[in-house]
mmCIF file of C-alpha atoms and ligand atoms in Angstrom:
data_model
loop_
_atom_site.group_PDB
_atom_site.id
_atom_site.type_symbol
_atom_site.label_atom_id
_atom_site.label_comp_id
_atom_site.label_asym_id
_atom_site.label_seq_id
_atom_site.Cartn_x
_atom_site.Cartn_y
_atom_site.Cartn_z
ATOM 1 C CA MET A 718 3.354 23.986 10.012
ATOM 2 C CA LYS A 719 6.582 22.890 8.341
ATOM 3 C CA ILE A 720 6.018 19.346 7.110
ATOM 4 C CA MET A 721 8.307 16.791 5.478
ATOM 5 C CA VAL A 722 6.979 13.991 3.283
ATOM 6 C CA THR A 723 9.434 11.175 2.474
ATOM 7 C CA GLY A 724 8.569 9.360 -0.761
ATOM 8 C CA GLY A 725 6.760 12.598 -1.534
ATOM 9 C CA LEU A 726 6.815 12.203 -5.318
ATOM 10 C CA GLY A 727 5.004 8.871 -5.177
ATOM 11 C CA PHE A 728 1.307 8.295 -5.681
ATOM 12 C CA ILE A 729 0.148 9.033 -2.153
ATOM 13 C CA GLY A 730 2.915 11.568 -1.442
ATOM 14 C CA GLN A 731 1.978 13.842 -4.343
ATOM 15 C CA ALA A 732 -1.707 13.866 -3.473
ATOM 16 C CA LEU A 733 -0.878 14.543 0.165
ATOM 17 C CA ALA A 734 1.612 17.319 -0.684
ATOM 18 C CA LYS A 735 -0.971 19.136 -2.823
ATOM 19 C CA ARG A 736 -3.500 19.114 -0.015
ATOM 20 C CA LEU A 737 -0.943 20.181 2.607
ATOM 21 C CA GLU A 738 0.195 23.039 0.403
ATOM 22 C CA THR A 739 -3.393 24.135 -0.248
ATOM 23 C CA ALA A 740 -4.020 24.093 3.504
ATOM 24 C CA GLY A 741 -1.183 26.636 3.877
ATOM 25 C CA HIS A 742 1.596 24.414 5.225
ATOM 26 C CA ASP A 743 5.244 24.734 4.293
ATOM 27 C CA VAL A 744 5.950 21.398 2.549
ATOM 28 C CA ILE A 745 9.276 19.678 1.885
ATOM 29 C CA LEU A 746 9.384 16.489 -0.186
ATOM 30 C CA ILE A 747 12.234 14.066 -0.359
ATOM 31 C CA ASP A 748 12.270 11.241 -2.884
ATOM 32 C CA SER A 749 14.923 9.202 -4.687
ATOM 33 C CA LEU A 750 12.701 8.882 -7.808
ATOM 34 C CA THR A 751 13.115 5.128 -8.215
ATOM 35 C CA PRO A 752 13.067 4.043 -11.906
ATOM 36 C CA GLN A 753 10.459 1.320 -11.207
ATOM 37 C CA ILE A 754 7.912 3.991 -10.277
ATOM 38 C CA HIS A 755 9.086 7.017 -12.214
ATOM 39 C CA GLY A 756 10.804 5.536 -15.296
ATOM 40 C CA THR A 757 14.485 5.878 -16.177
ATOM 41 C CA LEU A 758 14.329 9.594 -17.019
ATOM 42 C CA PRO A 759 12.143 10.971 -14.247
ATOM 43 C CA THR A 760 10.974 14.542 -14.056
ATOM 44 C CA LEU A 761 10.538 16.433 -10.808
ATOM 45 C CA LYS A 762 6.807 17.084 -10.987
ATOM 46 C CA ALA A 763 6.116 18.504 -7.550
ATOM 47 C CA PRO A 764 3.010 20.556 -6.859
ATOM 48 C CA ASP A 765 3.528 24.337 -7.112
ATOM 49 C CA GLY A 766 5.016 25.894 -4.004
ATOM 50 C CA VAL A 767 6.458 22.625 -2.677
ATOM 51 C CA ALA A 768 10.207 22.184 -2.143
ATOM 52 C CA VAL A 769 11.722 18.934 -3.426
ATOM 53 C CA THR A 770 15.055 17.312 -2.687
ATOM 54 C CA ARG A 771 16.125 14.252 -4.642
ATOM 55 C CA LEU A 772 17.540 12.084 -1.895
ATOM 56 C CA ASP A 773 17.563 8.462 -0.830
ATOM 57 C CA VAL A 774 15.877 8.310 2.569
ATOM 58 C CA ARG A 775 18.725 6.097 3.758
ATOM 59 C CA ASP A 776 21.001 9.142 3.437
ATOM 60 C CA ILE A 777 18.802 11.510 5.374
ATOM 61 C CA ALA A 778 20.910 11.333 8.536
ATOM 62 C CA ARG A 779 23.571 13.213 6.511
ATOM 63 C CA HIS A 780 21.043 15.984 5.797
ATOM 64 C CA VAL A 781 19.747 16.782 9.274
ATOM 65 C CA ASP A 782 19.053 20.367 8.185
ATOM 66 C CA LEU A 783 16.088 19.048 6.157
ATOM 67 C CA VAL A 784 14.423 17.546 9.239
ATOM 68 C CA ASP A 785 15.414 20.276 11.665
ATOM 69 C CA GLY A 786 12.481 22.520 12.499
ATOM 70 C CA CYS A 787 9.830 20.300 10.888
ATOM 71 C CA ASP A 788 6.665 20.043 12.972
ATOM 72 C CA ALA A 789 5.670 16.723 11.459
ATOM 73 C CA VAL A 790 7.050 14.067 9.118
ATOM 74 C CA TYR A 791 4.975 11.778 6.923
ATOM 75 C CA HIS A 792 7.117 8.714 6.227
ATOM 76 C CA LEU A 793 5.994 7.228 2.910
ATOM 77 C CA ALA A 794 9.261 6.318 1.149
ATOM 78 C CA ALA A 795 9.332 2.579 0.576
ATOM 79 C CA GLU A 796 9.719 -0.272 -1.843
ATOM 80 C CA THR A 797 6.156 -1.530 -2.214
ATOM 81 C CA GLY A 798 5.871 -4.731 -4.300
ATOM 82 C CA THR A 799 4.725 -7.676 -2.189
ATOM 83 C CA ALA A 800 5.700 -10.446 -4.622
ATOM 84 C CA GLN A 801 8.922 -8.701 -5.673
ATOM 85 C CA SER A 802 9.966 -8.409 -2.030
ATOM 86 C CA MET A 803 10.205 -12.216 -1.858
ATOM 87 C CA TYR A 804 13.336 -12.248 -4.026
ATOM 88 C CA ARG A 805 14.720 -8.706 -3.702
ATOM 89 C CA VAL A 806 14.917 -9.196 0.022
ATOM 90 C CA GLN A 807 18.015 -7.147 0.838
ATOM 91 C CA GLU A 808 16.760 -4.156 -1.111
ATOM 92 C CA TYR A 809 13.354 -4.167 0.589
ATOM 93 C CA VAL A 810 14.876 -4.525 4.040
ATOM 94 C CA ALA A 811 17.460 -1.824 3.261
ATOM 95 C CA VAL A 812 15.038 0.796 1.929
ATOM 96 C CA ASN A 813 12.121 0.163 4.275
ATOM 97 C CA GLU A 814 13.891 -0.674 7.524
ATOM 98 C CA LEU A 815 17.242 1.150 7.218
ATOM 99 C CA GLY A 816 15.393 4.086 5.637
ATOM 100 C CA THR A 817 13.247 4.342 8.757
ATOM 101 C CA ALA A 818 16.335 3.919 10.951
ATOM 102 C CA ALA A 819 18.069 6.774 9.091
ATOM 103 C CA LEU A 820 15.013 8.991 9.549
ATOM 104 C CA ILE A 821 15.085 8.296 13.296
ATOM 105 C CA GLU A 822 18.799 9.175 13.433
ATOM 106 C CA ALA A 823 18.129 12.435 11.589
ATOM 107 C CA ILE A 824 15.351 13.292 14.058
ATOM 108 C CA ALA A 825 17.656 12.465 16.987
ATOM 109 C CA ALA A 826 20.338 14.793 15.583
ATOM 110 C CA SER A 827 18.016 17.706 14.838
ATOM 111 C CA LYS A 828 17.864 20.688 17.204
ATOM 112 C CA THR A 829 14.109 21.208 16.904
ATOM 113 C CA ARG A 830 12.489 17.825 16.504
ATOM 114 C CA PRO A 831 9.141 16.998 14.888
ATOM 115 C CA LYS A 832 6.275 16.354 17.284
ATOM 116 C CA ARG A 833 4.615 13.755 15.079
ATOM 117 C CA VAL A 834 5.847 11.070 12.672
ATOM 118 C CA ILE A 835 3.035 9.602 10.605
ATOM 119 C CA LEU A 836 3.826 6.256 9.000
ATOM 120 C CA ALA A 837 2.252 4.724 5.893
ATOM 121 C CA SER A 838 2.044 1.121 7.037
ATOM 122 C CA SER A 839 -0.025 -1.585 5.428
ATOM 123 C CA ARG A 840 -2.752 -4.106 6.058
ATOM 124 C CA SER A 841 -0.190 -6.681 4.942
ATOM 125 C CA VAL A 842 1.152 -6.756 8.532
ATOM 126 C CA TYR A 843 -1.939 -8.852 9.438
ATOM 127 C CA GLY A 844 -1.257 -11.509 6.810
ATOM 128 C CA GLU A 845 -4.606 -13.135 6.150
ATOM 129 C CA GLY A 846 -6.330 -10.883 8.682
ATOM 130 C CA ALA A 847 -9.405 -11.823 10.696
ATOM 131 C CA TYR A 848 -11.685 -14.787 10.038
ATOM 132 C CA THR A 849 -14.277 -16.772 11.990
ATOM 133 C CA THR A 850 -15.110 -20.479 11.985
ATOM 134 C CA PRO A 851 -18.622 -21.722 11.147
ATOM 135 C CA ALA A 852 -19.005 -23.048 14.711
ATOM 136 C CA ARG A 853 -17.799 -19.882 16.531
ATOM 137 C CA PRO A 854 -18.722 -16.744 14.564
ATOM 138 C CA ASP A 855 -18.077 -14.733 17.758
ATOM 139 C CA ILE A 856 -14.331 -15.524 17.987
ATOM 140 C CA LEU A 857 -11.730 -14.056 15.625
ATOM 141 C CA VAL A 858 -9.086 -16.393 14.303
ATOM 142 C CA GLN A 859 -6.065 -15.568 12.165
ATOM 143 C CA PRO A 860 -5.151 -18.357 9.733
ATOM 144 C CA ASP A 861 -1.578 -19.181 8.770
ATOM 145 C CA PRO A 862 -0.488 -18.223 5.260
ATOM 146 C CA ARG A 863 -1.711 -20.695 2.641
ATOM 147 C CA THR A 864 1.034 -23.216 1.872
ATOM 148 C CA PRO A 865 2.475 -23.736 -1.632
ATOM 149 C CA ASP A 866 0.991 -27.283 -1.468
ATOM 150 C CA GLN A 867 -2.479 -25.978 -0.670
ATOM 151 C CA LEU A 868 -2.255 -23.469 -3.513
ATOM 152 C CA ALA A 869 -0.989 -26.112 -5.941
ATOM 153 C CA ARG A 870 -4.164 -28.106 -5.171
ATOM 154 C CA ASN A 871 -6.210 -24.946 -6.061
ATOM 155 C CA ASN A 872 -7.565 -25.086 -2.538
ATOM 156 C CA TRP A 873 -7.887 -21.335 -2.268
ATOM 157 C CA GLU A 874 -9.728 -20.563 0.969
ATOM 158 C CA PRO A 875 -7.862 -20.476 4.301
ATOM 159 C CA GLN A 876 -8.856 -23.400 6.497
ATOM 160 C CA THR A 877 -8.628 -24.548 10.091
ATOM 161 C CA ALA A 878 -6.237 -27.386 10.966
ATOM 162 C CA ALA A 879 -9.300 -29.651 10.828
ATOM 163 C CA GLY A 880 -9.966 -28.583 7.218
ATOM 164 C CA GLU A 881 -12.994 -26.330 7.908
ATOM 165 C CA THR A 882 -13.333 -23.332 5.577
ATOM 166 C CA LEU A 883 -13.113 -19.978 7.342
ATOM 167 C CA ARG A 884 -15.089 -16.799 6.719
ATOM 168 C CA ALA A 885 -13.290 -13.455 6.355
ATOM 169 C CA VAL A 886 -14.538 -10.659 8.629
ATOM 170 C CA ALA A 887 -13.395 -7.050 9.125
ATOM 171 C CA THR A 888 -9.855 -6.971 10.551
ATOM 172 C CA PRO A 889 -9.344 -4.836 13.671
ATOM 173 C CA GLU A 890 -6.014 -3.266 14.654
ATOM 174 C CA ASP A 891 -5.407 -5.460 17.703
ATOM 175 C CA LEU A 892 -4.910 -8.567 15.603
ATOM 176 C CA PRO A 893 -1.224 -9.585 15.982
ATOM 177 C CA PHE A 894 1.349 -9.158 13.223
ATOM 178 C CA SER A 895 1.451 -12.160 10.897
ATOM 179 C CA PRO A 896 3.433 -10.975 7.870
ATOM 180 C CA GLY A 897 3.245 -13.327 4.899
ATOM 181 C CA SER A 898 5.844 -11.496 2.789
ATOM 182 C CA ILE A 899 9.140 -9.683 3.236
ATOM 183 C CA TYR A 900 7.363 -6.427 2.343
ATOM 184 C CA ALA A 901 4.853 -7.017 5.151
ATOM 185 C CA ALA A 902 7.659 -7.849 7.591
ATOM 186 C CA THR A 903 9.422 -4.579 6.734
ATOM 187 C CA LYS A 904 6.196 -2.592 7.327
ATOM 188 C CA ALA A 905 5.790 -4.261 10.743
ATOM 189 C CA SER A 906 9.425 -3.424 11.463
ATOM 190 C CA GLN A 907 8.896 0.246 10.490
ATOM 191 C CA GLU A 908 6.028 0.402 12.985
ATOM 192 C CA LEU A 909 8.135 -1.120 15.759
ATOM 193 C CA LEU A 910 11.109 1.162 15.082
ATOM 194 C CA LEU A 911 8.994 4.324 15.247
ATOM 195 C CA ARG A 912 7.099 3.151 18.340
ATOM 196 C CA ALA A 913 10.381 2.345 20.070
ATOM 197 C CA ALA A 914 12.005 5.677 19.187
ATOM 198 C CA GLY A 915 9.071 8.040 19.696
ATOM 199 C CA PRO A 916 8.927 8.364 23.489
ATOM 200 C CA ALA A 917 12.713 8.824 23.848
ATOM 201 C CA LEU A 918 12.950 11.398 21.046
ATOM 202 C CA GLY A 919 9.786 13.255 21.976
ATOM 203 C CA PHE A 920 7.625 12.550 18.925
ATOM 204 C CA LYS A 921 4.292 10.767 18.700
ATOM 205 C CA PRO A 922 4.249 8.010 16.109
ATOM 206 C CA VAL A 923 0.938 7.704 14.265
ATOM 207 C CA ILE A 924 0.588 4.441 12.336
ATOM 208 C CA PHE A 925 -1.826 4.108 9.434
ATOM 209 C CA ARG A 926 -2.387 0.663 7.948
ATOM 210 C CA PHE A 927 -3.687 1.281 4.433
ATOM 211 C CA GLN A 928 -5.701 -1.219 2.458
ATOM 212 C CA ASN A 929 -5.368 -1.142 -1.383
ATOM 213 C CA VAL A 930 -5.128 2.524 -2.333
ATOM 214 C CA TYR A 931 -6.033 3.476 -5.904
ATOM 215 C CA GLY A 932 -6.868 6.554 -7.917
ATOM 216 C CA GLU A 933 -5.648 9.377 -10.115
ATOM 217 C CA GLY A 934 -1.862 9.706 -10.002
ATOM 218 C CA GLN A 935 -0.937 6.085 -9.287
ATOM 219 C CA SER A 936 2.004 4.644 -11.196
ATOM 220 C CA LEU A 937 0.915 3.244 -14.549
ATOM 221 C CA GLN A 938 4.268 1.659 -15.279
ATOM 222 C CA ASN A 939 4.965 -0.541 -12.246
ATOM 223 C CA PRO A 940 4.145 -4.179 -13.134
ATOM 224 C CA TYR A 941 4.825 -5.364 -9.585
ATOM 225 C CA THR A 942 1.957 -3.764 -7.691
ATOM 226 C CA GLY A 943 -1.338 -1.966 -8.289
ATOM 227 C CA ILE A 944 -3.783 -4.291 -10.076
ATOM 228 C CA ILE A 945 -6.052 -1.453 -11.157
ATOM 229 C CA SER A 946 -3.218 0.187 -13.124
ATOM 230 C CA ILE A 947 -2.010 -3.119 -14.524
ATOM 231 C CA PHE A 948 -5.503 -4.112 -15.689
ATOM 232 C CA PHE A 949 -6.254 -0.638 -17.070
ATOM 233 C CA ASN A 950 -3.020 -0.613 -19.044
ATOM 234 C CA ARG A 951 -3.826 -4.008 -20.573
ATOM 235 C CA ALA A 952 -7.475 -3.157 -21.274
ATOM 236 C CA ARG A 953 -6.624 0.017 -23.163
ATOM 237 C CA GLN A 954 -4.308 -2.036 -25.409
ATOM 238 C CA GLY A 955 -7.051 -4.615 -26.092
ATOM 239 C CA MET A 956 -5.253 -7.310 -24.073
ATOM 240 C CA THR A 957 -6.903 -10.074 -22.019
ATOM 241 C CA ILE A 958 -7.256 -9.432 -18.278
ATOM 242 C CA PRO A 959 -5.752 -12.423 -16.452
ATOM 243 C CA ILE A 960 -7.238 -13.092 -13.020
ATOM 244 C CA TYR A 961 -5.375 -15.243 -10.512
ATOM 245 C CA GLU A 962 -6.904 -18.084 -8.462
ATOM 246 C CA ASP A 963 -10.661 -18.322 -9.087
ATOM 247 C CA GLY A 964 -11.264 -14.556 -9.067
ATOM 248 C CA LEU A 965 -13.142 -14.717 -5.784
ATOM 249 C CA GLU A 966 -10.177 -13.527 -3.730
ATOM 250 C CA SER A 967 -11.039 -10.112 -2.339
ATOM 251 C CA ARG A 968 -9.446 -6.824 -1.348
ATOM 252 C CA ASP A 969 -10.551 -3.555 0.213
ATOM 253 C CA PHE A 970 -10.100 -0.717 -2.325
ATOM 254 C CA ILE A 971 -9.896 2.813 -0.959
ATOM 255 C CA HIS A 972 -9.708 5.941 -3.095
ATOM 256 C CA ILE A 973 -6.719 8.294 -2.729
ATOM 257 C CA GLN A 974 -8.932 11.224 -1.722
ATOM 258 C CA ASP A 975 -10.195 9.335 1.325
ATOM 259 C CA ILE A 976 -6.650 8.309 2.280
ATOM 260 C CA VAL A 977 -5.436 11.907 2.084
ATOM 261 C CA ASP A 978 -8.402 13.018 4.229
ATOM 262 C CA GLY A 979 -7.268 10.514 6.872
ATOM 263 C CA LEU A 980 -3.607 11.558 6.651
ATOM 264 C CA LEU A 981 -4.516 15.223 7.064
ATOM 265 C CA ALA A 982 -6.809 14.572 10.005
ATOM 266 C CA ALA A 983 -3.909 12.894 11.835
ATOM 267 C CA LEU A 984 -1.851 16.065 11.780
ATOM 268 C CA GLU A 985 -3.691 17.878 14.523
ATOM 269 C CA ALA A 986 -6.047 15.335 16.120
ATOM 270 C CA ASP A 987 -5.561 14.619 19.801
ATOM 271 C CA LEU A 988 -4.201 11.070 19.514
ATOM 272 C CA PRO A 989 -2.802 8.568 22.001
ATOM 273 C CA ASN A 990 0.903 7.829 21.708
ATOM 274 C CA GLY A 991 1.491 5.264 18.939
ATOM 275 C CA ALA A 992 -2.101 5.479 17.695
ATOM 276 C CA THR A 993 -2.563 2.734 15.095
ATOM 277 C CA MET A 994 -5.461 2.921 12.641
ATOM 278 C CA ASN A 995 -6.714 1.008 9.631
ATOM 279 C CA LEU A 996 -7.642 3.120 6.622
ATOM 280 C CA GLY A 997 -9.802 1.310 4.083
ATOM 281 C CA ALA A 998 -13.272 1.319 2.616
ATOM 282 C CA GLY A 999 -14.267 -1.293 5.189
ATOM 283 C CA GLU A 1000 -15.721 -3.479 2.413
ATOM 284 C CA ALA A 1001 -14.438 -6.488 0.511
ATOM 285 C CA THR A 1002 -14.569 -6.554 -3.310
ATOM 286 C CA THR A 1003 -13.649 -9.697 -5.245
ATOM 287 C CA VAL A 1004 -11.062 -9.292 -7.969
ATOM 288 C CA LEU A 1005 -13.655 -10.453 -10.519
ATOM 289 C CA GLY A 1006 -16.068 -7.814 -9.197
ATOM 290 C CA LEU A 1007 -13.347 -5.180 -9.441
ATOM 291 C CA VAL A 1008 -12.576 -6.073 -13.052
ATOM 292 C CA GLU A 1009 -16.253 -5.873 -13.993
ATOM 293 C CA GLU A 1010 -16.485 -2.389 -12.460
ATOM 294 C CA LEU A 1011 -13.224 -1.247 -14.048
ATOM 295 C CA LEU A 1012 -14.204 -2.406 -17.544
ATOM 296 C CA LYS A 1013 -17.549 -0.661 -17.126
ATOM 297 C CA ALA A 1014 -15.942 2.560 -15.879
ATOM 298 C CA GLY A 1015 -13.485 2.643 -18.795
ATOM 299 C CA SER A 1016 -15.998 1.350 -21.418
ATOM 300 C CA PHE A 1017 -13.586 -1.461 -22.311
ATOM 301 C CA ASP A 1018 -14.631 -4.611 -24.120
ATOM 302 C CA VAL A 1019 -11.748 -7.068 -23.641
ATOM 303 C CA PRO A 1020 -11.672 -10.757 -22.656
ATOM 304 C CA VAL A 1021 -11.341 -11.649 -18.978
ATOM 305 C CA LYS A 1022 -9.665 -14.956 -18.161
ATOM 306 C CA VAL A 1023 -9.676 -16.616 -14.755
ATOM 307 C CA THR A 1024 -6.327 -18.389 -14.991
ATOM 308 C CA GLY A 1025 -6.024 -20.411 -11.798
ATOM 309 C CA GLN A 1026 -2.466 -19.049 -11.493
ATOM 310 C CA TYR A 1027 -1.352 -17.988 -8.030
ATOM 311 C CA ARG A 1028 1.453 -16.180 -6.278
ATOM 312 C CA VAL A 1029 2.984 -17.616 -3.133
ATOM 313 C CA GLY A 1030 2.590 -15.069 -0.320
ATOM 314 C CA ASP A 1031 -0.656 -13.532 -1.643
ATOM 315 C CA ILE A 1032 -3.470 -13.390 0.862
ATOM 316 C CA ARG A 1033 -6.956 -14.610 0.004
ATOM 317 C CA HIS A 1034 -9.035 -11.887 1.671
ATOM 318 C CA CYS A 1035 -8.601 -8.894 3.964
ATOM 319 C CA PHE A 1036 -10.798 -5.897 4.646
ATOM 320 C CA ALA A 1037 -10.547 -3.231 7.289
ATOM 321 C CA ASP A 1038 -12.457 -2.601 10.455
ATOM 322 C CA ILE A 1039 -12.441 1.210 10.380
ATOM 323 C CA THR A 1040 -14.189 1.783 13.724
ATOM 324 C CA ARG A 1041 -11.043 3.097 15.399
ATOM 325 C CA ALA A 1042 -10.135 5.593 12.654
ATOM 326 C CA SER A 1043 -13.722 6.734 12.659
ATOM 327 C CA SER A 1044 -13.680 7.470 16.380
ATOM 328 C CA LEU A 1045 -10.123 8.909 16.607
ATOM 329 C CA ILE A 1046 -10.024 11.085 13.468
ATOM 330 C CA GLY A 1047 -13.621 11.045 12.192
ATOM 331 C CA PHE A 1048 -12.593 8.920 9.192
ATOM 332 C CA LYS A 1049 -15.479 8.159 6.833
ATOM 333 C CA PRO A 1050 -14.775 7.077 3.224
ATOM 334 C CA LYS A 1051 -16.734 9.218 0.768
ATOM 335 C CA ILE A 1052 -15.780 7.888 -2.673
ATOM 336 C CA THR A 1053 -17.602 4.734 -3.809
ATOM 337 C CA LEU A 1054 -15.702 2.206 -5.896
ATOM 338 C CA SER A 1055 -17.667 3.013 -9.064
ATOM 339 C CA GLU A 1056 -17.110 6.762 -8.637
ATOM 340 C CA GLY A 1057 -13.422 6.263 -7.822
ATOM 341 C CA LEU A 1058 -12.880 4.004 -10.834
ATOM 342 C CA ALA A 1059 -14.642 6.485 -13.110
ATOM 343 C CA ARG A 1060 -12.289 9.228 -11.883
ATOM 344 C CA PHE A 1061 -9.273 6.940 -12.266
ATOM 345 C CA CYS A 1062 -10.208 5.922 -15.832
ATOM 346 C CA MET A 1063 -10.770 9.542 -16.850
ATOM 347 C CA TRP A 1064 -7.311 10.491 -15.572
ATOM 348 C CA ALA A 1065 -5.450 7.372 -16.714
ATOM 349 C CA GLY A 1066 -6.968 7.561 -20.215
ATOM 350 C CA ALA A 1067 -5.202 10.903 -20.707
ATOM 351 C CA GLN A 1068 -1.773 9.472 -19.741
ATOM 352 C CA PRO A 1069 0.728 7.863 -22.144
ATOM 353 C CA VAL A 1070 0.244 4.148 -22.879
ATOM 354 C CA HIS A 1071 2.918 2.011 -21.225
ATOM 355 C CA GLU A 1072 4.266 -1.296 -22.448
ATOM 356 C CA ASP A 1073 2.616 -4.121 -20.495
ATOM 357 C CA ARG A 1074 5.269 -5.876 -18.373
ATOM 358 C CA LEU A 1075 3.041 -8.216 -16.373
ATOM 359 C CA GLU A 1076 4.473 -11.277 -18.166
ATOM 360 C CA GLN A 1077 8.005 -10.196 -17.283
ATOM 361 C CA ALA A 1078 7.053 -9.744 -13.595
ATOM 362 C CA SER A 1079 5.344 -13.171 -13.603
ATOM 363 C CA ALA A 1080 8.382 -14.821 -15.250
ATOM 364 C CA GLU A 1081 10.598 -13.448 -12.471
ATOM 365 C CA LEU A 1082 8.310 -15.104 -9.919
ATOM 366 C CA ARG A 1083 8.084 -18.405 -11.825
ATOM 367 C CA ALA A 1084 11.864 -18.602 -12.085
ATOM 368 C CA ARG A 1085 11.978 -18.524 -8.282
ATOM 369 C CA LYS A 1086 9.057 -20.953 -7.787
ATOM 370 C CA LEU A 1087 6.962 -18.130 -6.307
ATOM 371 C CA MET A 1088 4.197 -18.445 -8.865
ATOM 372 C CA GLY A 1089 2.176 -21.495 -9.867
ATOM 373 C CA ASP A 1090 -0.001 -22.236 -12.875
HETATM 374 N N1 NAD B 1221 -0.639 2.323 -2.501
HETATM 375 C C1 NAD B 1221 -1.085 1.395 -1.663
HETATM 376 O O1 NAD B 1221 -2.042 0.661 -1.967
HETATM 377 C C2 NAD B 1221 -0.447 1.230 -0.309
HETATM 378 C C3 NAD B 1221 -1.017 0.302 0.580
HETATM 379 C C4 NAD B 1221 -0.430 0.124 1.827
HETATM 380 C C5 NAD B 1221 0.678 0.873 2.187
HETATM 381 N N2 NAD B 1221 1.219 1.761 1.300
HETATM 382 C C6 NAD B 1221 2.408 2.515 1.710
HETATM 383 O O2 NAD B 1221 2.238 3.870 1.386
HETATM 384 C C7 NAD B 1221 3.491 4.448 1.045
HETATM 385 C C8 NAD B 1221 3.387 5.200 -0.271
HETATM 386 O O3 NAD B 1221 2.932 4.293 -1.264
HETATM 387 P P1 NAD B 1221 2.609 4.756 -2.747
HETATM 388 O O4 NAD B 1221 1.491 3.925 -3.224
HETATM 389 O O5 NAD B 1221 2.552 6.226 -2.841
HETATM 390 O O6 NAD B 1221 3.911 4.187 -3.486
HETATM 391 P P2 NAD B 1221 4.802 4.852 -4.639
HETATM 392 O O7 NAD B 1221 5.718 3.758 -5.080
HETATM 393 O O8 NAD B 1221 3.973 5.554 -5.636
HETATM 394 O O9 NAD B 1221 5.632 5.945 -3.832
HETATM 395 C C9 NAD B 1221 6.758 5.637 -3.069
HETATM 396 C C10 NAD B 1221 7.769 6.738 -3.332
HETATM 397 O O10 NAD B 1221 8.916 6.441 -2.514
HETATM 398 C C11 NAD B 1221 10.041 6.730 -3.303
HETATM 399 N N3 NAD B 1221 11.160 5.947 -2.774
HETATM 400 C C12 NAD B 1221 11.371 4.607 -2.889
HETATM 401 N N4 NAD B 1221 12.531 4.289 -2.296
HETATM 402 C C13 NAD B 1221 13.036 5.429 -1.790
HETATM 403 C C14 NAD B 1221 14.216 5.747 -1.091
HETATM 404 N N5 NAD B 1221 15.133 4.807 -0.803
HETATM 405 N N6 NAD B 1221 14.411 7.025 -0.701
HETATM 406 C C15 NAD B 1221 13.524 7.999 -1.021
HETATM 407 N N7 NAD B 1221 12.398 7.775 -1.710
HETATM 408 C C16 NAD B 1221 12.164 6.505 -2.090
HETATM 409 C C17 NAD B 1221 9.684 6.328 -4.718
HETATM 410 O O11 NAD B 1221 10.503 6.978 -5.686
HETATM 411 C C18 NAD B 1221 8.241 6.767 -4.790
HETATM 412 O O12 NAD B 1221 8.132 8.088 -5.300
HETATM 413 C C19 NAD B 1221 4.493 3.307 1.037
HETATM 414 O O13 NAD B 1221 5.198 3.325 2.262
HETATM 415 C C20 NAD B 1221 3.639 2.070 0.955
HETATM 416 O O14 NAD B 1221 4.273 0.954 1.582
HETATM 417 C C21 NAD B 1221 0.678 1.955 0.060
#
C-alpha cells in the first residue's frame, strides 16, 4: 500500500514508518519539524527507503499530489503539551484542528482518495475518565475536573458533589468527551471532524485513543510533555526528581512497540465505520511507582521529592479498558513496564544530554496561575 504519515518524524511516527517500510509498504512522511521536538537545527532522520517532505500539515491542501493515490493516512501531526495548550491556545487549535481540516480538504481534492484515515487521538478526551462511588461500584461516573480551589487545598482525589472519594476504574470508549484542557478539546475535535467527513468522502476513520506512550525514540528535549524523558534527563545529571501532588496520581504507560502493533493492525482489519479504540496497558501505575521503576532501570541514585505542586488541568487517574481493541484488532500489550523502561534507559543513555528546562516550563505555568505550590 501507499501510506502517508503526518507528523511522521515524531516519536510515534518514526517507529510506525520503520515498521510500515519493513512490511513492504510505500511510505511518505510529512512533518514540519517543530523546534520544540526536534531542536532549532533539525536533521531529517527518516528511516531508509521512506520519503519525507518538510511541510506544515496546515498547508497540505496546497499539495494534493502528496495525498493523491494514498491507500491510507495516519494522522499524527499535532502539538501535544497538555499544560502548554492552556496558554498557547490559538497555536494548539490551529495546528490540531485546522491541520485536520486541511488534511480533509486535501483528501476531498484528490483524484484517488485514501480508504482509511487513522487518527492518533488521546485518552485526554475523557478528562478524568471512569470512576465508581463506594455505594455503587456497578455504575460508572465521570467526575468534573478538579477545581483550582480543591487543588489549592491539596485535596487530590476526585469527589462526588457530596464529598465522597471516588475510585478510578478502567475507562471504556463509550464514556462521553469531557476534555479538561485545550489539547484534549482539540483531540476531541479532530475525532469529530474525521467522523463527519469520512462517509461523504469515502474513507473510514479509525480513532485510537492512546494512553501515555513511552519508549526508545521519544523526544528528550521537550520539557512540556513526557515525564519519563523529563525524569530521565534530570536523573542522568544527578538532579532531584520532583513529583507533583502526593505522587499517588496514576497513569497508564504503554510501550511504543505495542502502540505500533495496534496501529499496524488497524490498516487491514475489518472495522466498523468510525471504529474508536483505547490503546493502553490497561493498568494504572502511580507516578511514585513509575519513578522507582525508572531509577531502578537506569541504575540512578538521585533524590526524589514529592513537592505537593500541581498543574491546573491535570487529571488524577486514568487507565484504559482495552477490551474493544482486543476484540477488533487482537490488541494485547506485550512489553511490561520494567522491560520497556530498561529498553528506554539503554537507548536514552546513548543520546546527548539535554539541558533540563522543567523549571522554565513550570515558570511559564506559574506566571499564568496554572500551577500551584
Ligand atoms: N506520545 C503520547 O503519549 C501520546 C498520547 C496520546 C496521543 N498522542 C498523539 O499521538 C500523535 C503523535 O505523538 P508523538 O508522541 O509522536 O509526538 P511528537 O511530538 O514526537 O510528534 C509529533 C510530530 O508532529 C510534528 N508536527 C507538529 N506540528 C506540525 C505541523 N503543523 N505540521 C506537520 N507536522 C507537525 C512534529 O514536528 C513532530 O515530529 C499526536 O497526535 C499526539 O497527540 C501521543
